Amino acid sequence: APAAALVFVLAMEGAPMLFERLTDWWTPWLLAATSLSAITALFALWQRRFKLARNAVAAQVGLILLGWGLAQYPYLILPGITLGDVVAPEATLRALVIALAVGAVFLFPSFGYLFFVFKRQEGRAKR
């Protein structure tokens, strides 16, 4: 919380475009959700409920990244490079989708076999 407050204060002078977006209508709601996640994580750690703490921290990090992305949108790098400026040509995107689909044909069965082998050996170890 102190680091977040410091970043917010320093953004006023150092990153005015980002600061302006961090004071939009949606930021109090996002800040409340992020704070609730952080408090939940601390309370869960205190209660030794580690799964809940892990999930709360994951939510907190996700909300921080969401806020950062919303504050910068539509810019990838402030102040001049937008998401539209860095889009690859359509032919490249099409080739990427085809390569991912072909790779998935080999990757997913391999993962399935890997999980099957290790799950089977885990069962043998219990006997």
mmCIF file of N, CA and C in Angstrom, residues 14-122:
data_model
loop_
_atom_site.group_PDB
_atom_site.id
_atom_site.type_symbol
_atom_site.label_atom_id
_atom_site.label_comp_id
_atom_site.label_asym_id
_atom_site.label_seq_id
_atom_site.Cartn_x
_atom_site.Cartn_y
_atom_site.Cartn_z
ATOM 1 N N GLY A 14 5.504 12.965 -12.844
ATOM 2 C CA GLY A 14 6.348 12.191 -13.743
ATOM 3 C C GLY A 14 5.632 11.565 -14.922
ATOM 4 N N ALA A 15 4.342 11.279 -14.781
ATOM 5 C CA ALA A 15 3.577 10.641 -15.857
ATOM 6 C C ALA A 15 2.156 11.201 -15.853
ATOM 7 N N PRO A 16 1.996 12.453 -16.284
ATOM 8 C CA PRO A 16 0.688 13.098 -16.171
ATOM 9 C C PRO A 16 -0.418 12.416 -16.964
ATOM 10 N N MET A 17 -0.090 11.834 -18.139
ATOM 11 C CA MET A 17 -1.128 11.125 -18.907
ATOM 12 C C MET A 17 -1.627 9.905 -18.148
ATOM 13 N N LEU A 18 -0.704 9.175 -17.564
ATOM 14 C CA LEU A 18 -1.074 7.999 -16.790
ATOM 15 C C LEU A 18 -1.845 8.406 -15.536
ATOM 16 N N PHE A 19 -1.414 9.464 -14.881
ATOM 17 C CA PHE A 19 -2.101 9.941 -13.680
ATOM 18 C C PHE A 19 -3.540 10.350 -13.995
ATOM 19 N N GLU A 20 -3.732 11.005 -15.132
ATOM 20 C CA GLU A 20 -5.084 11.420 -15.523
ATOM 21 C C GLU A 20 -6.009 10.214 -15.660
ATOM 22 N N ARG A 21 -5.492 9.137 -16.257
ATOM 23 C CA ARG A 21 -6.300 7.919 -16.409
ATOM 24 C C ARG A 21 -6.483 7.194 -15.085
ATOM 25 N N LEU A 22 -5.520 7.336 -14.181
ATOM 26 C CA LEU A 22 -5.641 6.696 -12.867
ATOM 27 C C LEU A 22 -6.630 7.420 -11.964
ATOM 28 N N THR A 23 -7.155 8.547 -12.406
ATOM 29 C CA THR A 23 -8.161 9.272 -11.626
ATOM 30 C C THR A 23 -9.516 9.245 -12.321
ATOM 31 N N ASP A 24 -9.715 8.316 -13.260
ATOM 32 C CA ASP A 24 -11.008 8.152 -13.929
ATOM 33 C C ASP A 24 -12.044 7.585 -12.964
ATOM 34 N N TRP A 25 -13.270 7.446 -13.459
ATOM 35 C CA TRP A 25 -14.394 6.976 -12.635
ATOM 36 C C TRP A 25 -14.211 5.538 -12.165
ATOM 37 N N TRP A 26 -13.482 4.714 -12.914
ATOM 38 C CA TRP A 26 -13.377 3.292 -12.597
ATOM 39 C C TRP A 26 -12.307 2.998 -11.545
ATOM 40 N N THR A 27 -11.403 3.928 -11.306
ATOM 41 C CA THR A 27 -10.287 3.620 -10.412
ATOM 42 C C THR A 27 -10.682 3.383 -8.958
ATOM 43 N N PRO A 28 -11.655 4.103 -8.375
ATOM 44 C CA PRO A 28 -12.002 3.769 -6.988
ATOM 45 C C PRO A 28 -12.538 2.341 -6.837
ATOM 46 N N TRP A 29 -13.286 1.891 -7.841
ATOM 47 C CA TRP A 29 -13.819 0.516 -7.780
ATOM 48 C C TRP A 29 -12.701 -0.511 -7.885
ATOM 49 N N LEU A 30 -11.774 -0.257 -8.782
ATOM 50 C CA LEU A 30 -10.651 -1.179 -8.942
ATOM 51 C C LEU A 30 -9.741 -1.152 -7.722
ATOM 52 N N LEU A 31 -9.537 0.028 -7.173
ATOM 53 C CA LEU A 31 -8.721 0.149 -5.965
ATOM 54 C C LEU A 31 -9.375 -0.576 -4.788
ATOM 55 N N ALA A 32 -10.690 -0.465 -4.682
ATOM 56 C CA ALA A 32 -11.404 -1.164 -3.604
ATOM 57 C C ALA A 32 -11.277 -2.677 -3.761
ATOM 58 N N ALA A 33 -11.443 -3.173 -4.988
ATOM 59 C CA ALA A 33 -11.331 -4.614 -5.225
ATOM 60 C C ALA A 33 -9.908 -5.106 -4.963
ATOM 61 N N THR A 34 -8.912 -4.324 -5.376
ATOM 62 C CA THR A 34 -7.516 -4.700 -5.143
ATOM 63 C C THR A 34 -7.196 -4.697 -3.658
ATOM 64 N N SER A 35 -7.680 -3.688 -2.947
ATOM 65 C CA SER A 35 -7.447 -3.611 -1.500
ATOM 66 C C SER A 35 -8.121 -4.767 -0.773
ATOM 67 N N LEU A 36 -9.340 -5.100 -1.200
ATOM 68 C CA LEU A 36 -10.051 -6.222 -0.586
ATOM 69 C C LEU A 36 -9.288 -7.524 -0.802
ATOM 70 N N SER A 37 -8.735 -7.697 -1.991
ATOM 71 C CA SER A 37 -7.927 -8.895 -2.269
ATOM 72 C C SER A 37 -6.688 -8.939 -1.380
ATOM 73 N N ALA A 38 -6.034 -7.793 -1.209
ATOM 74 C CA ALA A 38 -4.831 -7.752 -0.367
ATOM 75 C C ALA A 38 -5.168 -8.049 1.089
ATOM 76 N N ILE A 39 -6.241 -7.466 1.591
ATOM 77 C CA ILE A 39 -6.648 -7.708 2.979
ATOM 78 C C ILE A 39 -7.045 -9.158 3.170
ATOM 79 N N THR A 40 -7.743 -9.710 2.184
ATOM 80 C CA THR A 40 -8.123 -11.131 2.247
ATOM 81 C C THR A 40 -6.884 -12.011 2.290
ATOM 82 N N ALA A 41 -5.884 -11.692 1.473
ATOM 83 C CA ALA A 41 -4.654 -12.488 1.468
ATOM 84 C C ALA A 41 -3.949 -12.419 2.810
ATOM 85 N N LEU A 42 -3.845 -11.239 3.390
ATOM 86 C CA LEU A 42 -3.189 -11.105 4.695
ATOM 87 C C LEU A 42 -3.953 -11.845 5.787
ATOM 88 N N PHE A 43 -5.278 -11.704 5.780
ATOM 89 C CA PHE A 43 -6.092 -12.395 6.778
ATOM 90 C C PHE A 43 -5.988 -13.913 6.607
ATOM 91 N N ALA A 44 -6.001 -14.380 5.346
ATOM 92 C CA ALA A 44 -5.897 -15.819 5.092
ATOM 93 C C ALA A 44 -4.540 -16.355 5.542
ATOM 94 N N LEU A 45 -3.480 -15.592 5.333
ATOM 95 C CA LEU A 45 -2.168 -16.027 5.820
ATOM 96 C C LEU A 45 -2.150 -16.096 7.339
ATOM 97 N N TRP A 46 -2.765 -15.125 7.979
ATOM 98 C CA TRP A 46 -2.824 -15.106 9.436
ATOM 99 C C TRP A 46 -3.589 -16.323 9.963
ATOM 100 N N GLN A 47 -4.638 -16.711 9.224
ATOM 101 C CA GLN A 47 -5.439 -17.872 9.614
ATOM 102 C C GLN A 47 -4.855 -19.192 9.088
ATOM 103 N N ARG A 48 -3.728 -19.112 8.385
ATOM 104 C CA ARG A 48 -3.047 -20.276 7.818
ATOM 105 C C ARG A 48 -3.920 -21.001 6.799
ATOM 106 N N ARG A 49 -4.685 -20.241 6.047
ATOM 107 C CA ARG A 49 -5.512 -20.772 4.962
ATOM 108 C C ARG A 49 -4.808 -20.408 3.652
ATOM 109 N N PHE A 50 -3.822 -21.236 3.318
ATOM 110 C CA PHE A 50 -2.894 -20.899 2.247
ATOM 111 C C PHE A 50 -3.523 -20.914 0.858
ATOM 112 N N LYS A 51 -4.485 -21.796 0.624
ATOM 113 C CA LYS A 51 -5.130 -21.824 -0.687
ATOM 114 C C LYS A 51 -5.902 -20.529 -0.925
ATOM 115 N N LEU A 52 -6.629 -20.067 0.075
ATOM 116 C CA LEU A 52 -7.355 -18.804 -0.042
ATOM 117 C C LEU A 52 -6.383 -17.642 -0.237
ATOM 118 N N ALA A 53 -5.276 -17.652 0.491
ATOM 119 C CA ALA A 53 -4.270 -16.596 0.353
ATOM 120 C C ALA A 53 -3.693 -16.581 -1.055
ATOM 121 N N ARG A 54 -3.401 -17.749 -1.586
ATOM 122 C CA ARG A 54 -2.857 -17.844 -2.935
ATOM 123 C C ARG A 54 -3.851 -17.293 -3.962
ATOM 124 N N ASN A 55 -5.116 -17.643 -3.812
ATOM 125 C CA ASN A 55 -6.129 -17.148 -4.739
ATOM 126 C C ASN A 55 -6.325 -15.639 -4.603
ATOM 127 N N ALA A 56 -6.287 -15.130 -3.380
ATOM 128 C CA ALA A 56 -6.450 -13.694 -3.165
ATOM 129 C C ALA A 56 -5.287 -12.910 -3.752
ATOM 130 N N VAL A 57 -4.089 -13.437 -3.615
ATOM 131 C CA VAL A 57 -2.917 -12.767 -4.190
ATOM 132 C C VAL A 57 -2.986 -12.812 -5.716
ATOM 133 N N ALA A 58 -3.426 -13.929 -6.268
ATOM 134 C CA ALA A 58 -3.583 -14.007 -7.725
ATOM 135 C C ALA A 58 -4.608 -12.976 -8.205
ATOM 136 N N ALA A 59 -5.699 -12.831 -7.482
ATOM 137 C CA ALA A 59 -6.702 -11.825 -7.837
ATOM 138 C C ALA A 59 -6.118 -10.422 -7.720
ATOM 139 N N GLN A 60 -5.351 -10.182 -6.679
ATOM 140 C CA GLN A 60 -4.747 -8.860 -6.476
ATOM 141 C C GLN A 60 -3.807 -8.513 -7.633
ATOM 142 N N VAL A 61 -2.954 -9.428 -8.008
ATOM 143 C CA VAL A 61 -2.015 -9.185 -9.105
ATOM 144 C C VAL A 61 -2.777 -8.977 -10.411
ATOM 145 N N GLY A 62 -3.789 -9.786 -10.642
ATOM 146 C CA GLY A 62 -4.598 -9.622 -11.845
ATOM 147 C C GLY A 62 -5.275 -8.261 -11.901
ATOM 148 N N LEU A 63 -5.786 -7.807 -10.771
ATOM 149 C CA LEU A 63 -6.440 -6.494 -10.728
ATOM 150 C C LEU A 63 -5.435 -5.351 -10.927
ATOM 151 N N ILE A 64 -4.231 -5.512 -10.390
ATOM 152 C CA ILE A 64 -3.195 -4.493 -10.600
ATOM 153 C C ILE A 64 -2.846 -4.406 -12.086
ATOM 154 N N LEU A 65 -2.674 -5.546 -12.727
ATOM 155 C CA LEU A 65 -2.355 -5.547 -14.156
ATOM 156 C C LEU A 65 -3.511 -5.004 -14.980
ATOM 157 N N LEU A 66 -4.738 -5.318 -14.590
ATOM 158 C CA LEU A 66 -5.912 -4.783 -15.269
ATOM 159 C C LEU A 66 -5.940 -3.256 -15.170
ATOM 160 N N GLY A 67 -5.682 -2.722 -13.992
ATOM 161 C CA GLY A 67 -5.652 -1.284 -13.803
ATOM 162 C C GLY A 67 -4.568 -0.622 -14.618
ATOM 163 N N TRP A 68 -3.419 -1.238 -14.663
ATOM 164 C CA TRP A 68 -2.315 -0.702 -15.460
ATOM 165 C C TRP A 68 -2.697 -0.670 -16.935
ATOM 166 N N GLY A 69 -3.270 -1.771 -17.420
ATOM 167 C CA GLY A 69 -3.688 -1.829 -18.817
ATOM 168 C C GLY A 69 -4.771 -0.810 -19.136
ATOM 169 N N LEU A 70 -5.754 -0.675 -18.245
ATOM 170 C CA LEU A 70 -6.818 0.308 -18.464
ATOM 171 C C LEU A 70 -6.288 1.732 -18.439
ATOM 172 N N ALA A 71 -5.324 1.989 -17.570
ATOM 173 C CA ALA A 71 -4.764 3.331 -17.471
ATOM 174 C C ALA A 71 -3.960 3.700 -18.720
ATOM 175 N N GLN A 72 -3.349 2.737 -19.365
ATOM 176 C CA GLN A 72 -2.545 3.017 -20.543
ATOM 177 C C GLN A 72 -3.321 2.932 -21.847
ATOM 178 N N TYR A 73 -4.471 2.270 -21.841
ATOM 179 C CA TYR A 73 -5.219 2.036 -23.072
ATOM 180 C C TYR A 73 -5.535 3.341 -23.778
ATOM 181 N N PRO A 74 -5.374 3.470 -25.055
ATOM 182 C CA PRO A 74 -5.006 2.498 -26.093
ATOM 183 C C PRO A 74 -3.507 2.452 -26.374
ATOM 184 N N TYR A 75 -2.705 3.021 -25.482
ATOM 185 C CA TYR A 75 -1.267 3.080 -25.718
ATOM 186 C C TYR A 75 -0.581 1.832 -25.189
ATOM 187 N N LEU A 76 0.397 1.357 -25.957
ATOM 188 C CA LEU A 76 1.254 0.285 -25.486
ATOM 189 C C LEU A 76 2.419 0.897 -24.723
ATOM 190 N N ILE A 77 2.976 1.962 -25.295
ATOM 191 C CA ILE A 77 4.024 2.735 -24.643
ATOM 192 C C ILE A 77 3.601 4.194 -24.726
ATOM 193 N N LEU A 78 3.411 4.805 -23.571
ATOM 194 C CA LEU A 78 3.000 6.203 -23.547
ATOM 195 C C LEU A 78 4.156 7.090 -23.979
ATOM 196 N N PRO A 79 3.965 8.140 -24.690
ATOM 197 C CA PRO A 79 2.717 8.695 -25.189
ATOM 198 C C PRO A 79 2.459 8.424 -26.655
ATOM 199 N N GLY A 80 3.301 7.632 -27.352
ATOM 200 C CA GLY A 80 3.147 7.631 -28.792
ATOM 201 C C GLY A 80 2.845 6.321 -29.491
ATOM 202 N N ILE A 81 3.032 5.191 -28.862
ATOM 203 C CA ILE A 81 2.846 3.923 -29.570
ATOM 204 C C ILE A 81 1.557 3.272 -29.090
ATOM 205 N N THR A 82 0.584 3.205 -29.996
ATOM 206 C CA THR A 82 -0.705 2.598 -29.644
ATOM 207 C C THR A 82 -0.701 1.122 -30.023
ATOM 208 N N LEU A 83 -1.727 0.406 -29.571
ATOM 209 C CA LEU A 83 -1.857 -1.004 -29.920
ATOM 210 C C LEU A 83 -2.021 -1.177 -31.422
ATOM 211 N N GLY A 84 -2.733 -0.244 -32.065
ATOM 212 C CA GLY A 84 -2.922 -0.316 -33.506
ATOM 213 C C GLY A 84 -1.631 -0.126 -34.285
ATOM 214 N N ASP A 85 -0.672 0.579 -33.709
ATOM 215 C CA ASP A 85 0.609 0.810 -34.386
ATOM 216 C C ASP A 85 1.488 -0.436 -34.450
ATOM 217 N N VAL A 86 1.264 -1.388 -33.557
ATOM 218 C CA VAL A 86 2.169 -2.534 -33.471
ATOM 219 C C VAL A 86 1.542 -3.836 -33.972
ATOM 220 N N VAL A 87 0.388 -3.729 -34.616
ATOM 221 C CA VAL A 87 -0.280 -4.927 -35.126
ATOM 222 C C VAL A 87 0.520 -5.490 -36.299
ATOM 223 N N ALA A 88 0.688 -6.810 -36.305
ATOM 224 C CA ALA A 88 1.396 -7.469 -37.398
ATOM 225 C C ALA A 88 0.497 -7.507 -38.631
ATOM 226 N N PRO A 89 1.086 -7.661 -39.809
ATOM 227 C CA PRO A 89 0.267 -7.795 -41.020
ATOM 228 C C PRO A 89 -0.644 -9.018 -40.942
ATOM 229 N N GLU A 90 -1.759 -8.962 -41.672
ATOM 230 C CA GLU A 90 -2.748 -10.044 -41.602
ATOM 231 C C GLU A 90 -2.165 -11.388 -42.014
ATOM 232 N N ALA A 91 -1.283 -11.404 -42.997
ATOM 233 C CA ALA A 91 -0.671 -12.664 -43.444
ATOM 234 C C ALA A 91 0.159 -13.287 -42.323
ATOM 235 N N THR A 92 0.848 -12.470 -41.559
ATOM 236 C CA THR A 92 1.648 -12.973 -40.440
ATOM 237 C C THR A 92 0.747 -13.547 -39.359
ATOM 238 N N LEU A 93 -0.341 -12.861 -39.044
ATOM 239 C CA LEU A 93 -1.269 -13.359 -38.029
ATOM 240 C C LEU A 93 -1.908 -14.677 -38.457
ATOM 241 N N ARG A 94 -2.255 -14.781 -39.734
ATOM 242 C CA ARG A 94 -2.841 -16.023 -40.241
ATOM 243 C C ARG A 94 -1.842 -17.174 -40.117
ATOM 244 N N ALA A 95 -0.579 -16.925 -40.499
ATOM 245 C CA ALA A 95 0.455 -17.961 -40.386
ATOM 246 C C ALA A 95 0.675 -18.363 -38.933
ATOM 247 N N LEU A 96 0.596 -17.400 -38.022
ATOM 248 C CA LEU A 96 0.766 -17.697 -36.598
ATOM 249 C C LEU A 96 -0.356 -18.603 -36.084
ATOM 250 N N VAL A 97 -1.578 -18.320 -36.475
ATOM 251 C CA VAL A 97 -2.716 -19.146 -36.046
ATOM 252 C C VAL A 97 -2.570 -20.567 -36.573
ATOM 253 N N ILE A 98 -2.155 -20.707 -37.820
ATOM 254 C CA ILE A 98 -1.961 -22.049 -38.390
ATOM 255 C C ILE A 98 -0.846 -22.780 -37.655
ATOM 256 N N ALA A 99 0.257 -22.097 -37.378
ATOM 257 C CA ALA A 99 1.376 -22.732 -36.664
ATOM 258 C C ALA A 99 0.954 -23.154 -35.257
ATOM 259 N N LEU A 100 0.178 -22.321 -34.578
ATOM 260 C CA LEU A 100 -0.296 -22.687 -33.238
ATOM 261 C C LEU A 100 -1.227 -23.891 -33.283
ATOM 262 N N ALA A 101 -2.096 -23.940 -34.285
ATOM 263 C CA ALA A 101 -3.014 -25.078 -34.402
ATOM 264 C C ALA A 101 -2.245 -26.371 -34.673
ATOM 265 N N VAL A 102 -1.269 -26.317 -35.562
ATOM 266 C CA VAL A 102 -0.459 -27.510 -35.859
ATOM 267 C C VAL A 102 0.341 -27.920 -34.624
ATOM 268 N N GLY A 103 0.905 -26.958 -33.939
ATOM 269 C CA GLY A 103 1.659 -27.271 -32.722
ATOM 270 C C GLY A 103 0.782 -27.877 -31.644
ATOM 271 N N ALA A 104 -0.458 -27.402 -31.526
ATOM 272 C CA ALA A 104 -1.375 -27.939 -30.516
ATOM 273 C C ALA A 104 -1.696 -29.404 -30.779
ATOM 274 N N VAL A 105 -1.727 -29.804 -32.059
ATOM 275 C CA VAL A 105 -1.995 -31.206 -32.403
ATOM 276 C C VAL A 105 -0.947 -32.116 -31.781
ATOM 277 N N PHE A 106 0.287 -31.650 -31.689
ATOM 278 C CA PHE A 106 1.353 -32.446 -31.086
ATOM 279 C C PHE A 106 1.486 -32.198 -29.589
ATOM 280 N N LEU A 107 1.272 -30.969 -29.161
ATOM 281 C CA LEU A 107 1.513 -30.595 -27.773
ATOM 282 C C LEU A 107 0.481 -31.200 -26.814
ATOM 283 N N PHE A 108 -0.804 -31.065 -27.117
ATOM 284 C CA PHE A 108 -1.831 -31.515 -26.177
ATOM 285 C C PHE A 108 -1.811 -33.026 -25.943
ATOM 286 N N PRO A 109 -1.684 -33.867 -26.982
ATOM 287 C CA PRO A 109 -1.554 -35.301 -26.694
ATOM 288 C C PRO A 109 -0.295 -35.632 -25.882
ATOM 289 N N SER A 110 0.788 -34.897 -26.126
ATOM 290 C CA SER A 110 2.012 -35.133 -25.351
ATOM 291 C C SER A 110 1.794 -34.810 -23.879
ATOM 292 N N PHE A 111 1.136 -33.692 -23.598
ATOM 293 C CA PHE A 111 0.813 -33.360 -22.213
ATOM 294 C C PHE A 111 -0.103 -34.416 -21.590
ATOM 295 N N GLY A 112 -1.081 -34.848 -22.352
ATOM 296 C CA GLY A 112 -1.994 -35.882 -21.850
ATOM 297 C C GLY A 112 -1.245 -37.151 -21.479
ATOM 298 N N TYR A 113 -0.339 -37.583 -22.344
ATOM 299 C CA TYR A 113 0.454 -38.775 -22.068
ATOM 300 C C TYR A 113 1.362 -38.562 -20.857
ATOM 301 N N LEU A 114 1.953 -37.388 -20.753
ATOM 302 C CA LEU A 114 2.811 -37.061 -19.618
ATOM 303 C C LEU A 114 2.036 -37.160 -18.300
ATOM 304 N N PHE A 115 0.856 -36.547 -18.257
ATOM 305 C CA PHE A 115 0.042 -36.617 -17.043
ATOM 306 C C PHE A 115 -0.387 -38.051 -16.748
ATOM 307 N N PHE A 116 -0.711 -38.818 -17.788
ATOM 308 C CA PHE A 116 -1.107 -40.212 -17.607
ATOM 309 C C PHE A 116 0.032 -41.025 -16.995
ATOM 310 N N VAL A 117 1.236 -40.841 -17.502
ATOM 311 C CA VAL A 117 2.389 -41.600 -17.018
ATOM 312 C C VAL A 117 2.680 -41.257 -15.553
ATOM 313 N N PHE A 118 2.705 -39.977 -15.219
ATOM 314 C CA PHE A 118 3.033 -39.598 -13.853
ATOM 315 C C PHE A 118 1.907 -39.919 -12.888
ATOM 316 N N LYS A 119 0.685 -39.844 -13.314
ATOM 317 C CA LYS A 119 -0.434 -40.196 -12.454
ATOM 318 C C LYS A 119 -0.395 -41.703 -12.159
ATOM 319 N N ARG A 120 -0.073 -42.494 -13.178
ATOM 320 C CA ARG A 120 0.011 -43.939 -13.008
ATOM 321 C C ARG A 120 1.136 -44.297 -12.051
ATOM 322 N N GLN A 121 2.303 -43.655 -12.146
ATOM 323 C CA GLN A 121 3.426 -43.954 -11.268
ATOM 324 C C GLN A 121 3.138 -43.501 -9.854
ATOM 325 N N GLU A 122 2.377 -42.428 -9.692
ATOM 326 C CA GLU A 122 2.006 -41.979 -8.355
ATOM 327 C C GLU A 122 1.115 -43.025 -7.671
#
